[in-house]
Amino acid sequence: MTKQEVLKQYFGYETFRPGQEALIDSILAGKDVLGIMPTGAGKSMCFQIPALLMEGITLVISPLISLMKDQVESLNQAGVHAAYLNSSLTANQYYKALDYARAGRYPIIYVAPERLMTEEFLDFALHTKIAMVAVDEAHCVSQWGQDFRPSYLKIVEFIDKLPIRPVVSAFTATATATVREDIVDILMLREPTVMTTGFDRGNLYFGVLAPKDRYAAVHHYLELHPGESGIIYCLTRKVVEDVCGRLQAEGFAVTRYHAGLSDRERKQNQEDFIYDRTPIMVATNAFGMGIDKSNVRFVLHFGMPKNLESYYQEAGRAGRDGEPGECILYYSGQDVITNQFFIDNNHDNQELDAMSRAIVQERDRERLRKMTFYCFTNECLRDYILRYFGEYGSNYCGNCLNCLTQFETVDVTEIAKTLIGCVESCRQRYGVNVILDTVHGANTAKIRNYQMNENPCYALLAKVPAYRLRQVFQQLLMHDYLAVTNDEYAIVKLTEQSRTLLESGEPLTMKLAKEQEKEAKAKKEKKAKSRSASGITLSEPEEQLFERLRALRTEIAREENVPPYIVFSDKTLIHMSRMKPQSKSDMLEVSGVGEYKYEKYGERFLDVLK
Ligand code: ADP
Ligand code: ZN
């Protein structure tokens, strides 16, 4: 078989996605590879396809039990024998799986890194032909990544023990240069083919909103998107409980996930979400690693995460099937403070000494600053993200809130000079809110205590709306006309540019959004999208057909006890609704329908289609 035939026959896809072919060809030519691709780009295919074409077994090293289970289930559904070896198996199941493996039953075996150097596993591995070791989530080897796992360091030790060195392939969605170098060095990849596919996820819409009432905004969003599956990320367990409780009380099919729940409940809730019994998940960032539910249509953030790496990873769980997805961040000024607190009180990594901890904290604060700027930028949001990850965008994507918002160019010279003057006259001692309150002329106890009501700038900008002051202030920070200290106090400081601005006679103009318009636009757009199922345009009868196919999928999923998207993805069902295949050969033309799946379910779907 060729790689094309494997793609078609087992997975039901016609064409490779960017990067996949080059990586597969390299592996088949016996070369090591490093694949850097964003979540949802299709990394698994890059090792699964060569695994089916090479003589010998492919070991896939993966950090998460849930991830292994999901992938093995998917493979089995596609007609590929695969197994996993991790701590979720009983001793009996484990030995049985090893026996099958010895008998050559599985071309692909998923294994947890801490198993590699155990006696039983080595005994098996040393007496079998291992064709490839594929390292998934390879950034776990690096201390510079966000998810360092010491057990990953055992991988090289393991490979060294093998009588013949297999091809080593590594995959990650983390793009920074240090992590990339660490992966190559620590895993000792030999002149690897390195492929970085674009980080852009064109099917995802990005938006940032700062509604007065966040709960109401989320509630409204859900009302406009009935029947869709999505995730709502919150910063703390308490907020998860609160949001989930309120939504439940209002009759939405939601469940929750955070580290404070029992193992059993977490597992149950996760399954309810994956199986679409409760299609909406409210969760902390503890949720999602290893979840590759493909039909997640939206990811809402009820609060700003601590950095863009986390944000993009979490948001990226939308639209993995390639169909439109929406990622909206509901921001509030309080989020920065919450995140500062997390950074200052992070004692997760006990191995760090005081000095390294200070360095890590400094890096974390810088990341948080960049995250905050994401919430305030008036430029294309997608561009901002791509630039953060070292790529260049096109300045206009046409599929983010900023690209779809009308801006006005405003002369802000007076506001800027007054803000800077205020910072100077109070000798750079106060935080953002004190400065803003002073120029706005607030009569609060705090302002009186600090005697800012006697400051020469007091109430000079009383007529400017508060949101406009804040907008201008954020733009000044972003363009280095002002700075804030990177600590919990966030004291506003002057920069070299502050002086230049005060002294120059040049006017300063900024591109600012009209606040009301931004909100109105967002609403209008949501309405437009909600008219078509999942933001995908199907005609009325096609949509009805889609619903019937979906019902059949749910029925089959129940019978087989697998998540619905493992039977067929939304995308596949949408294709079916559009193409309305009437025969086996028609059916095999549908993206996502392979020979094996056709044999299992094809006729039942054809019955509905006829
Ligand atoms: P990653 O591991 O990079 O996050 P996955 O390997 O889970 O992504 O793939 C994401 C989705 O894309 C899966 O549903 C997968 O079946 C699908 N996919 C992968 N390769 C292709 C392809 N060549 N054509 C169509 N769909 C694909
Ligand atoms: Zn854009």
Short mmCIF file of N, CA, C and O in Angstrom, two decimals, residues 214 235 302-304 329-340 368:
data_model
loop_
_atom_site.label_atom_id
_atom_site.label_comp_id
_atom_site.label_asym_id
_atom_site.label_seq_id
_atom_site.Cartn_x
_atom_site.Cartn_y
_atom_site.Cartn_z
N ARG A 214 -20.42 39.75 32.74
CA ARG A 214 -19.85 38.64 31.97
C ARG A 214 -20.79 37.45 31.90
O ARG A 214 -20.90 36.79 30.89
N LEU A 235 -11.20 31.09 35.48
CA LEU A 235 -9.88 31.16 36.12
C LEU A 235 -9.79 30.35 37.41
O LEU A 235 -8.72 29.87 37.76
N PHE A 302 -14.10 32.86 30.30
CA PHE A 302 -14.71 33.71 31.32
C PHE A 302 -13.55 34.22 32.16
O PHE A 302 -13.29 33.72 33.24
N GLY A 303 -12.79 35.15 31.61
CA GLY A 303 -11.58 35.62 32.27
C GLY A 303 -10.36 35.32 31.42
O GLY A 303 -10.35 34.37 30.64
N MET A 304 -9.33 36.15 31.61
CA MET A 304 -8.14 36.07 30.77
C MET A 304 -7.14 35.06 31.34
O MET A 304 -6.80 35.14 32.52
N LEU A 329 -12.96 35.78 24.19
CA LEU A 329 -12.41 36.03 25.52
C LEU A 329 -13.18 37.17 26.16
O LEU A 329 -13.23 38.28 25.61
N TYR A 330 -13.82 36.89 27.29
CA TYR A 330 -14.53 37.92 28.03
C TYR A 330 -13.60 38.40 29.13
O TYR A 330 -13.32 37.68 30.08
N TYR A 331 -13.12 39.61 28.96
CA TYR A 331 -12.06 40.13 29.80
C TYR A 331 -12.59 41.10 30.84
O TYR A 331 -13.57 41.79 30.62
N SER A 332 -11.90 41.13 32.00
CA SER A 332 -12.17 42.19 32.98
C SER A 332 -10.84 42.57 33.62
O SER A 332 -9.94 41.73 33.74
N GLY A 333 -10.71 43.81 34.04
CA GLY A 333 -9.45 44.30 34.62
C GLY A 333 -8.98 43.47 35.80
O GLY A 333 -7.79 43.31 36.04
N GLN A 334 -9.93 42.90 36.52
CA GLN A 334 -9.60 42.08 37.68
C GLN A 334 -8.76 40.85 37.31
O GLN A 334 -8.00 40.34 38.12
N ASP A 335 -8.90 40.40 36.09
CA ASP A 335 -8.19 39.18 35.66
C ASP A 335 -6.68 39.31 35.80
O ASP A 335 -5.98 38.35 36.12
N VAL A 336 -6.17 40.51 35.54
CA VAL A 336 -4.73 40.72 35.64
C VAL A 336 -4.28 40.47 37.08
O VAL A 336 -3.29 39.80 37.33
N ILE A 337 -5.07 41.01 38.00
CA ILE A 337 -4.70 40.88 39.41
C ILE A 337 -4.75 39.43 39.85
O ILE A 337 -3.86 38.92 40.52
N THR A 338 -5.81 38.72 39.42
CA THR A 338 -5.92 37.30 39.75
C THR A 338 -4.69 36.55 39.24
O THR A 338 -4.10 35.74 39.95
N ASN A 339 -4.30 36.84 38.01
CA ASN A 339 -3.16 36.14 37.43
C ASN A 339 -1.84 36.52 38.11
O ASN A 339 -0.97 35.67 38.30
N GLN A 340 -1.70 37.79 38.47
CA GLN A 340 -0.51 38.20 39.22
C GLN A 340 -0.40 37.36 40.49
O GLN A 340 0.66 36.90 40.85
N LEU A 368 2.32 37.40 30.89
CA LEU A 368 1.02 37.94 31.28
C LEU A 368 0.81 39.31 30.63
O LEU A 368 -0.29 39.64 30.19
#
